[in-house]
Short mmCIF file of N, CA and C in Angstrom, two decimals:
data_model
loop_
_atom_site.label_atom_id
_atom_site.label_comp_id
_atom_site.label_asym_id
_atom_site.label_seq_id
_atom_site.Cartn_x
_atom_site.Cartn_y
_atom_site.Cartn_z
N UNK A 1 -36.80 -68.08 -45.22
CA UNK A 1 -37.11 -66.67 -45.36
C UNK A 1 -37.27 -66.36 -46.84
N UNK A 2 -38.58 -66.15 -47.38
CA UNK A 2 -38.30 -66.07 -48.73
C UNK A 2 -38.30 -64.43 -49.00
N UNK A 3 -39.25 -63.96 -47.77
CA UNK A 3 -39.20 -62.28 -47.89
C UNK A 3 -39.86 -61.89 -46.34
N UNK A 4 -39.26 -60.96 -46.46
CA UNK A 4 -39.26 -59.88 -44.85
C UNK A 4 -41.06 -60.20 -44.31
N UNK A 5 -41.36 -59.59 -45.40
CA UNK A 5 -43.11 -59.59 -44.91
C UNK A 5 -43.85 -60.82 -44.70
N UNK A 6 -43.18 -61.66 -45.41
CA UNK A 6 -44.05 -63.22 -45.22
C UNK A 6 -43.18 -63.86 -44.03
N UNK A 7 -42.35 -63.47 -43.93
CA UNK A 7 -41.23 -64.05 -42.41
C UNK A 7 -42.31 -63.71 -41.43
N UNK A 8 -42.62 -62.52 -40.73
CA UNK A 8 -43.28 -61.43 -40.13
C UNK A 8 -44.54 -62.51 -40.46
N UNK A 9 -45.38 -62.31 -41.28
CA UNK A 9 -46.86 -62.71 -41.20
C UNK A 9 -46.51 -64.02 -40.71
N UNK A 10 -45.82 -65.06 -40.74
CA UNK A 10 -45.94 -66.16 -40.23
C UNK A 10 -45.42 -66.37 -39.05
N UNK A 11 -44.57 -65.36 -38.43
CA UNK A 11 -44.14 -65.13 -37.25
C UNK A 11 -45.30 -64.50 -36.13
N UNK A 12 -45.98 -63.40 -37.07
CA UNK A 12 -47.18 -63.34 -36.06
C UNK A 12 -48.32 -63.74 -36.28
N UNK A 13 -48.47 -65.17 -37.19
CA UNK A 13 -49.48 -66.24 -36.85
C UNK A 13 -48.73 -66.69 -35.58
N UNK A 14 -47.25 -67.43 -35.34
CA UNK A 14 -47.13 -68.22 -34.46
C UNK A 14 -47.51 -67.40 -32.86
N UNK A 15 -47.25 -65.89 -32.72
CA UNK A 15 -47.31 -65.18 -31.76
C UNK A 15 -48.43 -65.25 -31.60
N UNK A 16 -49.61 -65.02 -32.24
CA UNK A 16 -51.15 -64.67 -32.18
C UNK A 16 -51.95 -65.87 -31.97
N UNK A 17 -51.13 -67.58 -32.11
CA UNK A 17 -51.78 -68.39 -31.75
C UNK A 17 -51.47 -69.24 -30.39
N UNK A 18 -49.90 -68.20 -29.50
CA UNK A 18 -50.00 -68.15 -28.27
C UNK A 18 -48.72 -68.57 -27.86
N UNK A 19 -48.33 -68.70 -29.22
CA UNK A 19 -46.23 -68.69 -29.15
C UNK A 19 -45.59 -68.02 -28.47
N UNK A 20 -44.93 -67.72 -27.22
CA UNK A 20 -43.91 -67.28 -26.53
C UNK A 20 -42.58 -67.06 -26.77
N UNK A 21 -41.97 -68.05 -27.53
CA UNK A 21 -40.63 -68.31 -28.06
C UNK A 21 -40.46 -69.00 -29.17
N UNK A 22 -38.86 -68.46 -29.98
CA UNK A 22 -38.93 -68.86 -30.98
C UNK A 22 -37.29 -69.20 -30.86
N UNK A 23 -37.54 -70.78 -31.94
CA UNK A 23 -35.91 -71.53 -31.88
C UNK A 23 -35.91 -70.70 -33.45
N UNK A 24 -35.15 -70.24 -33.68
CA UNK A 24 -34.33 -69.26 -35.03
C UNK A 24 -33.17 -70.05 -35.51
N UNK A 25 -33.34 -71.24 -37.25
CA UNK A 25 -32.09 -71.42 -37.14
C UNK A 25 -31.28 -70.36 -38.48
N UNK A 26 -29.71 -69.94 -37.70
CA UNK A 26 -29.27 -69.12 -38.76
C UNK A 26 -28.52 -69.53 -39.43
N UNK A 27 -28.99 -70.38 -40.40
CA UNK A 27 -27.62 -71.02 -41.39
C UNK A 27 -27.93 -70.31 -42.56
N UNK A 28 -28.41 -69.94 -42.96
CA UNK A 28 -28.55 -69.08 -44.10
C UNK A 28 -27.33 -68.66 -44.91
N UNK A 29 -26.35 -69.03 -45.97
CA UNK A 29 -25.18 -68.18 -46.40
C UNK A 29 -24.20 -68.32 -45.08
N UNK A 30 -24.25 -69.69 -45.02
CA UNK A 30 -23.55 -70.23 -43.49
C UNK A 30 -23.94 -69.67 -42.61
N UNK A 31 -23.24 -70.46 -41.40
CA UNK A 31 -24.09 -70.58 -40.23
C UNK A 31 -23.53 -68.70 -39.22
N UNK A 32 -24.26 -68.13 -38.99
CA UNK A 32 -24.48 -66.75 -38.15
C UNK A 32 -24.00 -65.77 -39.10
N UNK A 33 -24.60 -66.11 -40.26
CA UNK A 33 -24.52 -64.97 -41.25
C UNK A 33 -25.25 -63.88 -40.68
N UNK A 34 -24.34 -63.01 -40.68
CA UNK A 34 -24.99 -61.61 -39.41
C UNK A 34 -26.16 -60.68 -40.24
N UNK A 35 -26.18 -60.79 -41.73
CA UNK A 35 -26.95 -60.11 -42.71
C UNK A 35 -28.34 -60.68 -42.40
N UNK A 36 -28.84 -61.99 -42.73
CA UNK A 36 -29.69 -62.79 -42.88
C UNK A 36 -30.08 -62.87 -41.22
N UNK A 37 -29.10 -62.91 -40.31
CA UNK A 37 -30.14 -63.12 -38.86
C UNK A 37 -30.08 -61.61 -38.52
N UNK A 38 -29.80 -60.71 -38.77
CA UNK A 38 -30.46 -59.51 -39.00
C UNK A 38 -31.69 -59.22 -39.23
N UNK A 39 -32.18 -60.20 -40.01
CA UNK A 39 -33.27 -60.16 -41.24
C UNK A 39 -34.29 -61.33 -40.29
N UNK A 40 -34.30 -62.27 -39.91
CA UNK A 40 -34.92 -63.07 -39.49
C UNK A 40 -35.30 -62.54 -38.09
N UNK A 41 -34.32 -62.23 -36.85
CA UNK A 41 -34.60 -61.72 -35.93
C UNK A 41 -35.34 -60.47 -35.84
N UNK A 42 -35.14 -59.55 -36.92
CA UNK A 42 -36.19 -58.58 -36.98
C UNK A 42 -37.22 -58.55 -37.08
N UNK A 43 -37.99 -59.89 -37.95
CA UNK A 43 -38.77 -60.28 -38.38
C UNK A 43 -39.79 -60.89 -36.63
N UNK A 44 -38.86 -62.06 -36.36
CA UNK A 44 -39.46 -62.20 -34.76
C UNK A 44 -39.83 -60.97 -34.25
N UNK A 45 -38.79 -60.30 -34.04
CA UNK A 45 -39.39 -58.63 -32.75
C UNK A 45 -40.65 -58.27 -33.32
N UNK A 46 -40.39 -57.72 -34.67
CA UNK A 46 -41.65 -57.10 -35.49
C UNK A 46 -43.37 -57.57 -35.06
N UNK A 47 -42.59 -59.08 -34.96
CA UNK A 47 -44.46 -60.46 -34.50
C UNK A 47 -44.58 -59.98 -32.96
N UNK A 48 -43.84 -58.96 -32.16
CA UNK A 48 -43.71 -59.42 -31.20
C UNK A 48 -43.22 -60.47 -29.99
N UNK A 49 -42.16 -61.05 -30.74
CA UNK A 49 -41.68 -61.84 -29.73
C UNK A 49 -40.46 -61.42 -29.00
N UNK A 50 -40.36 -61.50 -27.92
CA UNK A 50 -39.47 -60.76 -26.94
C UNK A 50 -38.57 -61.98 -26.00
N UNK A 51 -38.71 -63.20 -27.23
CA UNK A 51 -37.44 -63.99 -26.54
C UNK A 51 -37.51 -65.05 -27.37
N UNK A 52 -35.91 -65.43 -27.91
CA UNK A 52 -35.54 -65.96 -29.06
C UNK A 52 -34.33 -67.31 -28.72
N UNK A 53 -34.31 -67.79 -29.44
CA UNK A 53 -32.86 -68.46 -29.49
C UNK A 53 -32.52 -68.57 -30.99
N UNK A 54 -31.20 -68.64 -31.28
CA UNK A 54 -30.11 -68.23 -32.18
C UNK A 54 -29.29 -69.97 -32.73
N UNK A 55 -29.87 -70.92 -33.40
CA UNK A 55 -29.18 -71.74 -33.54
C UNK A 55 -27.96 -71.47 -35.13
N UNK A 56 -26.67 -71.89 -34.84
CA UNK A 56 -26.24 -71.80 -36.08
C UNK A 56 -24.80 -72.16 -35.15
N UNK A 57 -24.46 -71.43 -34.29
CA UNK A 57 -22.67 -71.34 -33.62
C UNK A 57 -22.13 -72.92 -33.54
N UNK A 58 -22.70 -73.86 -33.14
CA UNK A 58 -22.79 -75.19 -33.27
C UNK A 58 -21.98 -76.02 -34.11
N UNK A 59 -22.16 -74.85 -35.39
CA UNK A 59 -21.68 -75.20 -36.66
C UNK A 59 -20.58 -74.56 -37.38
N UNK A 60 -20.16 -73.39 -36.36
CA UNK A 60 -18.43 -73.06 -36.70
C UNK A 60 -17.90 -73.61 -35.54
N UNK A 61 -18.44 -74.07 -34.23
CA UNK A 61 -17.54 -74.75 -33.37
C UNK A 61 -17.15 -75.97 -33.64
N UNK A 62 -17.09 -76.62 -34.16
CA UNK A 62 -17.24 -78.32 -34.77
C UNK A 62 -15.90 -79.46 -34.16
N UNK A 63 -15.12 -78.58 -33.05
CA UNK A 63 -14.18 -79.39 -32.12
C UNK A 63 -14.30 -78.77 -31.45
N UNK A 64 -13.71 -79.08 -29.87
CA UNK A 64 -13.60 -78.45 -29.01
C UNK A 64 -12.40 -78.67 -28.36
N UNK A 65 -11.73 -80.18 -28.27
CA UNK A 65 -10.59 -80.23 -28.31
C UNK A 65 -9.47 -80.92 -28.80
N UNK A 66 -8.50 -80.26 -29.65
CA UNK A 66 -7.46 -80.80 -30.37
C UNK A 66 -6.93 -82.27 -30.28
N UNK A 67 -6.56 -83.07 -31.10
CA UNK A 67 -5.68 -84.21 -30.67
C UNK A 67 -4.32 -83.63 -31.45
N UNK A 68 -3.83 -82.75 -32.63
CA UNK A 68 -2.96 -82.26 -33.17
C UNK A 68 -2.74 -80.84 -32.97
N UNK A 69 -1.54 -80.26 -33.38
CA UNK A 69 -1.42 -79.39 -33.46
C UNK A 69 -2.09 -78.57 -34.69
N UNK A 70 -2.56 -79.02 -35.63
CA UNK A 70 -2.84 -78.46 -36.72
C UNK A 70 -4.47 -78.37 -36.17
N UNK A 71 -4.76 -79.69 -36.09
CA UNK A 71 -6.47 -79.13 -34.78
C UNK A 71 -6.38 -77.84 -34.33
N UNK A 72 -5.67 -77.72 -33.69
CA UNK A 72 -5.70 -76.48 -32.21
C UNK A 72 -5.84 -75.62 -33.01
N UNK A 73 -4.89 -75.45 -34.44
CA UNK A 73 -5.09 -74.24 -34.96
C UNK A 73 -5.66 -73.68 -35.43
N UNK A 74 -6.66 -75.11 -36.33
CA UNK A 74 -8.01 -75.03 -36.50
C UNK A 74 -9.21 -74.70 -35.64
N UNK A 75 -8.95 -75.29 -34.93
CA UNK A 75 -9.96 -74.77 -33.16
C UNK A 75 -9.90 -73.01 -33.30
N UNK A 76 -8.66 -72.62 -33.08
CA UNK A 76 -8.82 -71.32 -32.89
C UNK A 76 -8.80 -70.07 -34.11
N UNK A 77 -9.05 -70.44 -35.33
CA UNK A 77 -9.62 -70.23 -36.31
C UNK A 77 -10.98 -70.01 -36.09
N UNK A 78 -11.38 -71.43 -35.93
CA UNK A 78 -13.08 -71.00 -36.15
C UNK A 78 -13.43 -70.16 -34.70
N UNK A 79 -12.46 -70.48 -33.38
CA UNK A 79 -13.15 -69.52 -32.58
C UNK A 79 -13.09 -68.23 -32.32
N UNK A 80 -12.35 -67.96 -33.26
CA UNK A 80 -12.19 -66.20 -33.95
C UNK A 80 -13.37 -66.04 -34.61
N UNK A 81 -13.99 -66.61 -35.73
CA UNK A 81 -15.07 -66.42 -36.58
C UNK A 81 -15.81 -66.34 -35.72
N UNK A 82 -16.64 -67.62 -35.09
CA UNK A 82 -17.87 -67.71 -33.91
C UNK A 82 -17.83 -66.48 -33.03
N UNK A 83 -16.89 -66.06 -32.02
CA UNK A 83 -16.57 -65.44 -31.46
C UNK A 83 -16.52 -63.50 -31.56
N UNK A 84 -16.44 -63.14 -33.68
CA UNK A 84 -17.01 -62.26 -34.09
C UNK A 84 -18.35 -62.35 -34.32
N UNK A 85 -19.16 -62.94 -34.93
CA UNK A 85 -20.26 -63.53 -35.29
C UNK A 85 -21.32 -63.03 -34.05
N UNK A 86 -20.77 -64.18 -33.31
CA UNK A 86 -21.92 -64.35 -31.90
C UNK A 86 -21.80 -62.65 -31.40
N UNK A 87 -20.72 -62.44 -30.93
CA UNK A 87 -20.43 -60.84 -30.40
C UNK A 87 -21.87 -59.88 -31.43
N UNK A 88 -21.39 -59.93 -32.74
CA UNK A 88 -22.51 -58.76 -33.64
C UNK A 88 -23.84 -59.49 -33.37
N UNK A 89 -24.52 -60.58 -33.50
CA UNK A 89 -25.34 -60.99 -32.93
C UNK A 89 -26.25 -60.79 -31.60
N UNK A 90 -25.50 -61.40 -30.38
CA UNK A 90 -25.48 -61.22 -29.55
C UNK A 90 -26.28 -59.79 -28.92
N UNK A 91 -25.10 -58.63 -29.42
CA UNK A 91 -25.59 -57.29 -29.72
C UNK A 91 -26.52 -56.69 -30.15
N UNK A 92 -26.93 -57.33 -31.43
CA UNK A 92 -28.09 -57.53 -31.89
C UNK A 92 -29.44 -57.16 -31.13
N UNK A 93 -29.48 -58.60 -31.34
CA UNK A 93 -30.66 -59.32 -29.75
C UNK A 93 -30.85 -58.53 -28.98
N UNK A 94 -29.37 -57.87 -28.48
CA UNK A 94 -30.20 -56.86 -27.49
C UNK A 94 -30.73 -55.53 -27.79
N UNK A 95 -29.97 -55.18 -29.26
CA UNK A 95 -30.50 -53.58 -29.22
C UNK A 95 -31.69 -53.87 -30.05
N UNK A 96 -32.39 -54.82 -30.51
CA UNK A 96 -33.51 -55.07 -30.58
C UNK A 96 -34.48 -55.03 -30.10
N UNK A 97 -34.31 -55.56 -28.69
CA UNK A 97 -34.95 -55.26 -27.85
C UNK A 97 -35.56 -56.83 -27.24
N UNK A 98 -34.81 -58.19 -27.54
CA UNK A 98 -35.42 -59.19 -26.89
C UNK A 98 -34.97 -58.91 -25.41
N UNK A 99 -35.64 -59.54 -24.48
CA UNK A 99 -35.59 -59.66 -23.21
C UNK A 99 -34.54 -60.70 -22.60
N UNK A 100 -34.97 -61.91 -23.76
CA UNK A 100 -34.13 -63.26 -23.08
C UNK A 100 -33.44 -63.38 -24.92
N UNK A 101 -32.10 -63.56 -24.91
CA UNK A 101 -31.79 -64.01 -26.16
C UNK A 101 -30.58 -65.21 -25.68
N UNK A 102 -30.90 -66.50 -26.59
CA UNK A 102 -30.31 -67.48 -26.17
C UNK A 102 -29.19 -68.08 -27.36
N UNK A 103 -28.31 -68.93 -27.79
CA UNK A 103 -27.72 -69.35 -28.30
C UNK A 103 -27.64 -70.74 -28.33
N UNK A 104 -28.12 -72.10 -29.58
CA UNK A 104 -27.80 -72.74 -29.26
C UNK A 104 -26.69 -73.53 -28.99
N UNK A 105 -26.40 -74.64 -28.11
CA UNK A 105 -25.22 -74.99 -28.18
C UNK A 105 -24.89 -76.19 -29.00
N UNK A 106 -23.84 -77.37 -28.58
CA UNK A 106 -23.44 -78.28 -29.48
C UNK A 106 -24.68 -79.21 -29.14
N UNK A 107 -25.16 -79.90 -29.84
CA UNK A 107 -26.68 -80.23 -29.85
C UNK A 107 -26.11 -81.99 -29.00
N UNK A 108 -26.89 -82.61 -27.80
CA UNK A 108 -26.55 -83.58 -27.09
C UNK A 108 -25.25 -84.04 -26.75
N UNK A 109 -24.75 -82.60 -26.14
CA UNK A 109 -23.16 -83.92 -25.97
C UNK A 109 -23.38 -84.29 -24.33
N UNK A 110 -22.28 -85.21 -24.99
CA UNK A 110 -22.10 -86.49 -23.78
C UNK A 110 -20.72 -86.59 -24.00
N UNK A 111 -19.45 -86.42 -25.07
CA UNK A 111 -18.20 -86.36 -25.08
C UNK A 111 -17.87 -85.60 -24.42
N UNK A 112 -16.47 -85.59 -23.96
CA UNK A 112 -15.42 -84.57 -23.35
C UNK A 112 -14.92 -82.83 -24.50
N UNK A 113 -15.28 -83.79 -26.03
CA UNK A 113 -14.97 -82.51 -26.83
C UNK A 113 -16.78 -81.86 -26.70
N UNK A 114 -17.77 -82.37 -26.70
CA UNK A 114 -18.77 -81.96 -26.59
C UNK A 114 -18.77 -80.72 -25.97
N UNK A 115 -18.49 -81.03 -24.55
CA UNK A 115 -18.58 -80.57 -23.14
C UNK A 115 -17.76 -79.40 -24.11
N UNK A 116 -16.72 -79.41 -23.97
CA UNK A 116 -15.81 -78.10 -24.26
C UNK A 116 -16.12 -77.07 -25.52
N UNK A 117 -17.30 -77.69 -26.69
CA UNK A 117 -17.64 -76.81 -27.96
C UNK A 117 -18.73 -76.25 -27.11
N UNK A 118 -19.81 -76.89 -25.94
CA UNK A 118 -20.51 -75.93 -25.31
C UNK A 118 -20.11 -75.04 -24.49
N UNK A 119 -18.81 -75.09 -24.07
CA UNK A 119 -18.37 -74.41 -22.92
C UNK A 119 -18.03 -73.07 -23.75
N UNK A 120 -17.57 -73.14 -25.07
CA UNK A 120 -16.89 -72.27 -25.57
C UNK A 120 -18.20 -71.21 -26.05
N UNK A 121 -19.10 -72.09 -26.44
CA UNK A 121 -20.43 -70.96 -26.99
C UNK A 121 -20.76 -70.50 -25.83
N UNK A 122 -20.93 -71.20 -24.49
CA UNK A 122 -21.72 -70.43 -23.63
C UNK A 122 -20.62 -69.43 -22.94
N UNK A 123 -19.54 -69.38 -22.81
CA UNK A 123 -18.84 -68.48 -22.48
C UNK A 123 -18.80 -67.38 -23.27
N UNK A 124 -18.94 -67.15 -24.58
CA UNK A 124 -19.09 -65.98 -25.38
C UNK A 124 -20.67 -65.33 -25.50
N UNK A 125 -21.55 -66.30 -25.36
CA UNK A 125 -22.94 -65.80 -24.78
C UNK A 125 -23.29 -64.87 -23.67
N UNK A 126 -22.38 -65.46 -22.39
CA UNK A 126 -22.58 -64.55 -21.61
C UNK A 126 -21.68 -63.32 -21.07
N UNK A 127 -20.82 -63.62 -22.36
CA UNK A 127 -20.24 -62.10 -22.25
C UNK A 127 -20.84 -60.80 -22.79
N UNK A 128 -21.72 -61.23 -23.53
CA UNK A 128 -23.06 -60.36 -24.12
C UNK A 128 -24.35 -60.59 -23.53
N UNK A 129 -24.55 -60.83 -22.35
CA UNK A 129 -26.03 -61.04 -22.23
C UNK A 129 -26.69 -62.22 -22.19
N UNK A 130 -26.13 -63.01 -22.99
CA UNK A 130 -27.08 -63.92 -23.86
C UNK A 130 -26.92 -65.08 -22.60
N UNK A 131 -28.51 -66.15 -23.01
CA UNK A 131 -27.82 -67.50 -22.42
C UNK A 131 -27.36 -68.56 -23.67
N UNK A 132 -27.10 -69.91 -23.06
CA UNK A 132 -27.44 -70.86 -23.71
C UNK A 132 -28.54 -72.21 -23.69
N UNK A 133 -29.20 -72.80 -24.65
CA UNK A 133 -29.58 -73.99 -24.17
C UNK A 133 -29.25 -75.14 -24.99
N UNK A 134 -29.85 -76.40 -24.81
CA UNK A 134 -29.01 -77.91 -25.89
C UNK A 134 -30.06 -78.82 -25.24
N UNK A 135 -30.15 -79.88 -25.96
CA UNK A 135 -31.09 -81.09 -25.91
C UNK A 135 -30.19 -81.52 -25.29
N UNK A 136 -30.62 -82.23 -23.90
CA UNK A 136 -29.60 -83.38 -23.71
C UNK A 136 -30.56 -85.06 -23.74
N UNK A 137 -29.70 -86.21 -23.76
CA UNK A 137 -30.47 -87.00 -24.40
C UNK A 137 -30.11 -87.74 -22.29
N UNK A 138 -28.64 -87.41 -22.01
CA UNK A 138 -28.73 -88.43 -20.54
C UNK A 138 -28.44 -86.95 -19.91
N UNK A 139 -28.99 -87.47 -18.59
CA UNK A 139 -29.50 -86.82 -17.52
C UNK A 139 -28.02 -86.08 -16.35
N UNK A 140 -26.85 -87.19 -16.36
CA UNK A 140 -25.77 -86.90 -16.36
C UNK A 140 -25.11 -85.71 -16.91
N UNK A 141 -25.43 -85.29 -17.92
CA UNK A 141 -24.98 -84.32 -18.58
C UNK A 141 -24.94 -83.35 -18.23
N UNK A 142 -26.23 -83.22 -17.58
CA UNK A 142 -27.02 -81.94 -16.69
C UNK A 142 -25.60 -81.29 -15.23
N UNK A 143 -25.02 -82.62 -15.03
CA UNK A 143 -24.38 -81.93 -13.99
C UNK A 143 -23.46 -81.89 -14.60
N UNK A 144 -22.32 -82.32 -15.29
CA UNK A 144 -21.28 -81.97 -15.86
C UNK A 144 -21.34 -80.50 -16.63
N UNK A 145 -22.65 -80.10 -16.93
CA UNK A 145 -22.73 -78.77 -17.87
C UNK A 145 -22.93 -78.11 -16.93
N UNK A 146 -23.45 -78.32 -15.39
CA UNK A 146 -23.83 -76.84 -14.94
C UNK A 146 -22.57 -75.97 -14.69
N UNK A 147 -23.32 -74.36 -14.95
CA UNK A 147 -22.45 -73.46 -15.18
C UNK A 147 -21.93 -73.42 -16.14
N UNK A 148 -22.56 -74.00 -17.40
CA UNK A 148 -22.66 -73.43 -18.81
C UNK A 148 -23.62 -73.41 -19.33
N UNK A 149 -24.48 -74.67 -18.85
CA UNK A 149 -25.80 -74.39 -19.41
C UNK A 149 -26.91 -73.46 -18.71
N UNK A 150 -26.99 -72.28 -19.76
CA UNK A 150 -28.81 -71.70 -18.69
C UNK A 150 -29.94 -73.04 -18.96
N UNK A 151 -30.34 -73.28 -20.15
CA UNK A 151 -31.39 -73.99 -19.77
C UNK A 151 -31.27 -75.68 -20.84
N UNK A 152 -31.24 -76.65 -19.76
CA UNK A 152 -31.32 -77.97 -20.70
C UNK A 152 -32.75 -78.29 -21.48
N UNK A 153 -32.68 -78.78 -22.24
CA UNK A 153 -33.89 -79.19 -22.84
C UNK A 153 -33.39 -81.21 -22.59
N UNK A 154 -34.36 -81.27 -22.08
CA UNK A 154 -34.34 -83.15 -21.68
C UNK A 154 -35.66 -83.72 -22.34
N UNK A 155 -35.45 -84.78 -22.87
CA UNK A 155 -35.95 -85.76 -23.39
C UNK A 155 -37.16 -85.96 -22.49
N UNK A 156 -38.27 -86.05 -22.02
CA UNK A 156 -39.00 -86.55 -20.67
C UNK A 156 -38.72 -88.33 -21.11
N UNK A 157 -39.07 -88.46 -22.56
CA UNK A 157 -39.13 -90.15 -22.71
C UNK A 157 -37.56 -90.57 -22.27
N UNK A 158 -36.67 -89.74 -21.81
CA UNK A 158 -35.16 -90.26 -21.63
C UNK A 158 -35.07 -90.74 -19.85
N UNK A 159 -35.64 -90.10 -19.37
CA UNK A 159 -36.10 -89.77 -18.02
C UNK A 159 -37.39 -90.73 -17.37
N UNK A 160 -38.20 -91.22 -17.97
CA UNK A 160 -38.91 -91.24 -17.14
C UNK A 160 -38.91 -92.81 -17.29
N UNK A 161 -38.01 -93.42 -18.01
CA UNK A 161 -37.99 -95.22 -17.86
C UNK A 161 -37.27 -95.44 -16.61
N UNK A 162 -36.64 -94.56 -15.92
CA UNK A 162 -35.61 -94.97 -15.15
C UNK A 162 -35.38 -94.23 -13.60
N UNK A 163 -34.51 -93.91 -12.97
CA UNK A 163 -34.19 -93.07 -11.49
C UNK A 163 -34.39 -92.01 -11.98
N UNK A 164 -34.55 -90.24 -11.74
CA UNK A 164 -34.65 -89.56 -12.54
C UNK A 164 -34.02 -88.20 -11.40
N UNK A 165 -33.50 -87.75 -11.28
CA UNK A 165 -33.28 -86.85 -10.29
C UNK A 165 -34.01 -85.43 -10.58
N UNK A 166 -33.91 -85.09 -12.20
CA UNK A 166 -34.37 -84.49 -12.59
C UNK A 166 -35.82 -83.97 -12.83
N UNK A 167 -36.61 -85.36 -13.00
CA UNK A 167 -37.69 -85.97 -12.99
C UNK A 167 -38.39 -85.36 -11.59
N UNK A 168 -37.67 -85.99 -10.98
CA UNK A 168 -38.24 -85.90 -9.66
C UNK A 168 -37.98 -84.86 -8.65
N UNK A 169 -37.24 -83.46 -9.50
CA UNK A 169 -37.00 -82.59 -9.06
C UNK A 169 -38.15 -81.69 -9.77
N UNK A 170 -38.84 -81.65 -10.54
CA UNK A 170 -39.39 -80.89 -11.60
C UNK A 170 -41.08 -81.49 -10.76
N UNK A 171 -41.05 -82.98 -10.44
CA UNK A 171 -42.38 -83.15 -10.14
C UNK A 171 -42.73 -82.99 -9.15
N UNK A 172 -41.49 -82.38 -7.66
CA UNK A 172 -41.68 -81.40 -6.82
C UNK A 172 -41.43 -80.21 -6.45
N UNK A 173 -41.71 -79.91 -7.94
CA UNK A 173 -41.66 -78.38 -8.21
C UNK A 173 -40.11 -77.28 -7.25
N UNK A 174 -39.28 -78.09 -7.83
CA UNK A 174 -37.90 -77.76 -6.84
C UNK A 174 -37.15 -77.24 -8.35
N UNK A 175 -35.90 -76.71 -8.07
CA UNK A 175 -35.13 -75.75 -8.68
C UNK A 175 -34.22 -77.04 -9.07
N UNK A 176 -33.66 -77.48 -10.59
CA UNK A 176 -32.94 -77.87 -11.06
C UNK A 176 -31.34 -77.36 -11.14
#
């Protein structure tokens, strides 16, 4: 973002050349600096875009679960911060006026702490509205996350060397 107006003009090149959505990352002055994605998300609405995702929370969740006590306390430190953050955000998004506003989550997990730093973003997402989504790299994942994840993003090259349930749910046009 070097300035409001050139954010905007390049936001509505991407809209005007048939862009639908936009991945937003907010690390700016750390990650969900509420000033700066203020500033960026406004910038999207302004181009017209009416559905966003929010990457940055990822990056104050950075455990999910303790092996110490001094962890835990750390855990719930940062999920005070995230947890204000995402909330003014969140809020945001909507009195903005996006339609769909998303959050990303912990980017490919496949761990047990994984599982639980997404559980924690997508539970504060949809206490505002919001969804979540995350790359996943195995296909497994997909069921261990449902009911946190709104939408996976999958690899197709991860999928399609092998059995694919997913695959083969998508190429008969069936509900994942």
């Amino acid at each position: 973002l070097t300035t409001v107006e050139s954010c905007t003009e390049e936001f509505k090149h991407l809209r005007t050349s048939g862009f639908n959505f936009l991945m937003i990352e907010g690390y700016a002055n750390g990650p969900f600096n509420v000033d700066y994605c203020r500033k960026i998300l406004t910038c999207a609405r302004n181009a017209g875009f009416d559905r966003v995702c929010l990457l940055g929370g990822e990056h104050l969740i950075t455990k999910g679960i303790a092996e110490t006590p001094e962890e835990q306390a750390n855990i719930e430190k940062s999920k005070v911060v995230f947890k204000e953050r995402a909330e003014k955000l969140l809020l945001l998004m909507k009195e903005l006026g996006f339609t769909e506003y998303y959050l990303y989550g912990a980017d490919e997990p496949h761990t047990p702490n994984d599982i639980e730093r997404n559980r924690i973003i997508a539970e504060e997402a949809h206490k505002f509205g919001g969804k979540v989504m995350v790359a996943f790299i195995f296909e497994d994942n997909m069921k261990t996350l449902k009911g946190i994840m709104d939408v996976p993003i999958m690899s197709w090259a991860s999928m399609a060397s092998a059995e694919s349930e997913v695959r083969d749910s998508l190429a008969a046009n069936k509900s994942i």
